[in-house]
PDB file of C-alpha atoms in Angstrom:
ATOM      1  CA  MET A 275     137.186 108.460 116.840  1.00 50.00           C
ATOM      2  CA  ALA A 276     133.919 110.113 116.156  1.00 54.00           C
ATOM      3  CA  LEU A 277     132.548 110.016 112.529  1.00 54.00           C
ATOM      4  CA  SER A 278     131.245 113.311 111.243  1.00 50.00           C
ATOM      5  CA  PRO A 279     130.021 114.199 107.873  1.00 49.00           C
ATOM      6  CA  SER A 280     132.443 116.124 105.679  1.00 47.00           C
ATOM      7  CA  PRO A 281     131.750 119.817 105.053  1.00 49.00           C
ATOM      8  CA  THR A 282     131.146 119.131 101.350  1.00 49.00           C
ATOM      9  CA  ALA A 283     128.486 116.621 102.247  1.00 46.00           C
ATOM     10  CA  LEU A 284     126.567 119.270 104.181  1.00 44.00           C
ATOM     11  CA  ALA A 285     126.938 122.001 101.541  1.00 48.00           C
ATOM     12  CA  PRO A 286     123.738 121.153  99.694  1.00 49.00           C
ATOM     13  CA  LEU A 287     121.768 121.390 102.982  1.00 42.00           C
ATOM     14  CA  HIS A 288     123.068 124.874 103.752  1.00 53.00           C
ATOM     15  CA  GLN A 289     122.866 126.260 100.247  1.00 63.00           C
ATOM     16  CA  PRO A 290     119.145 127.511 100.319  1.00 64.00           C
ATOM     17  CA  TYR A 291     119.699 129.121 103.675  1.00 73.00           C
ATOM     18  CA  HIS A 292     122.888 130.789 102.474  1.00 72.00           C
ATOM     19  CA  ARG A 293     121.239 132.312  99.547  1.00 75.00           C
ATOM     20  CA  ALA A 294     118.225 133.463 101.544  1.00 80.00           C
ATOM     21  CA  ALA A 295     120.566 135.101 104.050  1.00 80.00           C
ATOM     22  CA  LEU A 296     122.561 136.687 101.287  1.00 81.00           C
ATOM     23  CA  VAL A 297     119.545 138.142  99.738  1.00 84.00           C
ATOM     24  CA  GLY A 298     118.210 139.389 103.115  1.00 86.00           C
ATOM     25  CA  VAL A 299     121.565 141.027 103.858  1.00 85.00           C
ATOM     26  CA  HIS A 300     121.521 142.738 100.571  1.00 88.00           C
ATOM     27  CA  ALA A 301     117.943 143.980 100.990  1.00 93.00           C
ATOM     28  CA  LEU A 302     119.028 145.576 104.156  1.00 93.00           C
ATOM     29  CA  LEU A 303     122.062 147.067 102.530  1.00 92.00           C
ATOM     30  CA  ILE A 304     119.890 148.468  99.657  1.00 94.00           C
ATOM     31  CA  LEU A 305     117.572 150.026 102.255  1.00 95.00           C
ATOM     32  CA  ALA A 306     120.501 151.446 104.258  1.00 94.00           C
ATOM     33  CA  SER A 307     122.121 152.858 101.219  1.00 94.00           C
ATOM     34  CA  TYR A 308     118.946 154.502 100.045  1.00 95.00           C
ATOM     35  CA  LEU A 309     118.244 155.972 103.399  1.00 95.00           C
ATOM     36  CA  GLY A 310     121.828 157.119 103.661  1.00 94.00           C
ATOM     37  CA  ALA A 311     121.537 158.793 100.279  1.00 95.00           C
ATOM     38  CA  PHE A 312     118.441 160.707 101.528  1.00 94.00           C
ATOM     39  CA  ALA A 313     120.359 161.594 104.793  1.00 94.00           C
ATOM     40  CA  LEU A 314     123.425 162.886 102.782  1.00 94.00           C
ATOM     41  CA  ARG A 315     121.140 164.866 100.453  1.00 93.00           C
ATOM     42  CA  PHE A 316     119.352 166.626 103.301  1.00 91.00           C
ATOM     43  CA  ASP A 317     122.269 166.950 105.759  1.00 91.00           C
ATOM     44  CA  LEU A 318     120.974 164.276 108.038  1.00 88.00           C
ATOM     45  CA  ARG A 319     117.738 166.138 108.707  1.00 90.00           C
ATOM     46  CA  LEU A 320     115.073 164.662 106.425  1.00 88.00           C
ATOM     47  CA  PRO A 321     111.979 166.895 106.151  1.00 92.00           C
ATOM     48  CA  PRO A 322     108.560 165.129 106.129  1.00 91.00           C
ATOM     49  CA  ASP A 323     108.434 165.330 102.361  1.00 91.00           C
ATOM     50  CA  ALA A 324     111.739 163.417 102.039  1.00 89.00           C
ATOM     51  CA  TRP A 325     110.467 160.779 104.462  1.00 92.00           C
ATOM     52  CA  ARG A 326     107.346 160.423 102.339  1.00 91.00           C
ATOM     53  CA  ALA A 327     109.407 160.104  99.120  1.00 91.00           C
ATOM     54  CA  PHE A 328     111.657 157.548 100.821  1.00 92.00           C
ATOM     55  CA  ALA A 329     108.729 155.457 101.999  1.00 92.00           C
ATOM     56  CA  GLU A 330     106.822 155.598  98.687  1.00 91.00           C
ATOM     57  CA  THR A 331     109.859 154.665  96.493  1.00 92.00           C
ATOM     58  CA  ALA A 332     111.897 152.314  98.704  1.00 93.00           C
ATOM     59  CA  GLY A 333     109.805 149.254  97.861  1.00 93.00           C
ATOM     60  CA  TYR A 334     110.253 149.712  94.128  1.00 94.00           C
ATOM     61  CA  LEU A 335     114.030 150.148  94.644  1.00 95.00           C
ATOM     62  CA  VAL A 336     114.512 147.100  96.786  1.00 96.00           C
ATOM     63  CA  ALA A 337     112.424 144.828  94.538  1.00 96.00           C
ATOM     64  CA  LEU A 338     114.078 146.142  91.316  1.00 95.00           C
ATOM     65  CA  ARG A 339     117.572 146.017  92.762  1.00 95.00           C
ATOM     66  CA  LEU A 340     117.229 142.556  94.200  1.00 95.00           C
ATOM     67  CA  PHE A 341     115.901 141.304  90.832  1.00 95.00           C
ATOM     68  CA  VAL A 342     118.706 143.040  88.863  1.00 95.00           C
ATOM     69  CA  PHE A 343     121.414 141.813  91.299  1.00 91.00           C
ATOM     70  CA  GLY A 344     120.135 138.304  90.882  1.00 90.00           C
ATOM     71  CA  ARG A 345     120.175 138.580  87.047  1.00 91.00           C
ATOM     72  CA  PHE A 346     123.718 139.794  87.250  1.00 89.00           C
ATOM     73  CA  GLY A 347     124.709 136.761  89.305  1.00 84.00           C
ATOM     74  CA  LEU A 348     125.621 138.732  92.434  1.00 83.00           C
ATOM     75  CA  PHE A 349     124.055 136.147  94.765  1.00 78.00           C
ATOM     76  CA  ARG A 350     126.176 133.235  93.678  1.00 73.00           C
ATOM     77  CA  GLY A 351     129.798 132.581  93.557  1.00 61.00           C
ATOM     78  CA  TYR A 352     132.602 132.292  96.056  1.00 57.00           C
ATOM     79  CA  TRP A 353     133.278 135.563  97.878  1.00 58.00           C
ATOM     80  CA  ARG A 354     136.811 134.804  98.935  1.00 60.00           C
ATOM     81  CA  HIS A 355     137.966 135.290  95.276  1.00 68.00           C
ATOM     82  CA  VAL A 356     136.428 138.660  94.556  1.00 72.00           C
ATOM     83  CA  GLY A 357     138.014 140.625  91.807  1.00 75.00           C
ATOM     84  CA  LEU A 358     137.488 143.527  89.369  1.00 81.00           C
ATOM     85  CA  ARG A 359     135.047 141.438  87.378  1.00 83.00           C
ATOM     86  CA  ASP A 360     132.753 141.294  90.550  1.00 81.00           C
ATOM     87  CA  LEU A 361     133.114 145.026  91.016  1.00 86.00           C
ATOM     88  CA  VAL A 362     132.168 145.769  87.374  1.00 89.00           C
ATOM     89  CA  ALA A 363     129.079 143.503  87.640  1.00 88.00           C
ATOM     90  CA  LEU A 364     128.064 145.314  90.937  1.00 90.00           C
ATOM     91  CA  ALA A 365     128.378 148.728  89.356  1.00 93.00           C
ATOM     92  CA  SER A 366     126.558 147.540  86.145  1.00 94.00           C
ATOM     93  CA  ALA A 367     123.833 146.159  88.291  1.00 95.00           C
ATOM     94  CA  ALA A 368     123.476 149.228  90.345  1.00 95.00           C
ATOM     95  CA  THR A 369     123.299 151.382  87.164  1.00 96.00           C
ATOM     96  CA  VAL A 370     120.654 149.224  85.573  1.00 96.00           C
ATOM     97  CA  SER A 371     118.550 149.053  88.698  1.00 95.00           C
ATOM     98  CA  SER A 372     118.685 152.858  89.151  1.00 95.00           C
ATOM     99  CA  ILE A 373     117.613 153.354  85.521  1.00 95.00           C
ATOM    100  CA  LEU A 374     114.730 150.809  86.047  1.00 95.00           C
ATOM    101  CA  LEU A 375     113.740 152.789  89.185  1.00 94.00           C
ATOM    102  CA  LEU A 376     113.572 155.977  87.175  1.00 93.00           C
ATOM    103  CA  LEU A 377     111.447 154.250  84.533  1.00 94.00           C
ATOM    104  CA  THR A 378     109.189 152.726  87.107  1.00 93.00           C
ATOM    105  CA  LEU A 379     108.648 156.048  88.923  1.00 92.00           C
ATOM    106  CA  TYR A 380     107.961 157.650  85.546  1.00 93.00           C
ATOM    107  CA  VAL A 381     105.280 155.128  84.736  1.00 93.00           C
ATOM    108  CA  VAL A 382     103.565 155.189  88.080  1.00 91.00           C
ATOM    109  CA  GLY A 383     103.689 159.099  88.030  1.00 87.00           C
ATOM    110  CA  ASN A 384     105.981 159.457  91.125  1.00 82.00           C
ATOM    111  CA  LEU A 385     109.104 160.742  89.360  1.00 85.00           C
ATOM    112  CA  GLU A 386     108.844 164.206  90.928  1.00 85.00           C
ATOM    113  CA  LEU A 387     109.214 162.578  94.395  1.00 82.00           C
ATOM    114  CA  LEU A 388     112.860 161.573  93.931  1.00 85.00           C
ATOM    115  CA  PRO A 389     115.549 164.236  94.009  1.00 87.00           C
ATOM    116  CA  ARG A 390     118.162 163.629  91.321  1.00 89.00           C
ATOM    117  CA  SER A 391     121.004 163.963  93.794  1.00 93.00           C
ATOM    118  CA  VAL A 392     119.556 161.120  95.871  1.00 93.00           C
ATOM    119  CA  LEU A 393     119.805 158.820  92.843  1.00 92.00           C
ATOM    120  CA  ALA A 394     123.478 159.499  92.321  1.00 94.00           C
ATOM    121  CA  LEU A 395     124.133 159.288  96.129  1.00 95.00           C
ATOM    122  CA  ASP A 396     122.277 155.939  96.301  1.00 95.00           C
ATOM    123  CA  TRP A 397     124.368 154.648  93.409  1.00 95.00           C
ATOM    124  CA  LEU A 398     127.548 155.495  95.236  1.00 95.00           C
ATOM    125  CA  THR A 399     126.498 154.195  98.664  1.00 94.00           C
ATOM    126  CA  VAL A 400     125.126 150.912  97.247  1.00 94.00           C
ATOM    127  CA  VAL A 401     128.299 150.162  95.322  1.00 93.00           C
ATOM    128  CA  PHE A 402     130.347 151.050  98.453  1.00 91.00           C
ATOM    129  CA  LEU A 403     128.395 149.081 100.910  1.00 90.00           C
ATOM    130  CA  SER A 404     127.816 145.951  98.713  1.00 87.00           C
ATOM    131  CA  GLY A 405     131.315 146.050  97.408  1.00 84.00           C
ATOM    132  CA  GLY A 406     132.689 146.540 100.811  1.00 82.00           C
ATOM    133  CA  LEU A 407     130.689 143.463 101.983  1.00 78.00           C
ATOM    134  CA  ARG A 408     132.113 141.445  99.183  1.00 75.00           C
ATOM    135  CA  PHE A 409     135.660 142.414  99.638  1.00 74.00           C
ATOM    136  CA  ALA A 410     135.440 142.099 103.537  1.00 72.00           C
ATOM    137  CA  ALA A 411     133.937 138.543 103.296  1.00 64.00           C
TER     138      ALA A 411
END
């Protein structure tokens, strides 16, 4: 009979990698939802100005949204028991990060780059993708 460490003994070793992977997956989902919002706004044919707006604002959005998601506790917890409380936290974090994006773009003088419909579509797609990931896990 071979002795092997229990899964709980290994949990602390995997925790940092789990969190980093989770943040990385969310960063990709945030970018995908933002690009998806632009694609939906422009009927899947982004003009050069839309690509420029995406490129100039995506970094702000990813940084702000990852920070806000972390502050709302979306990178911790056990995803097998996801409920309404998690969905409310996700929607709240998406709302706060969208407002912070607007404020950031206003301060740096790039507010005119972002179509208002993209902001609403991005909110819907990020809640859908991130919520779908949580409920599927």
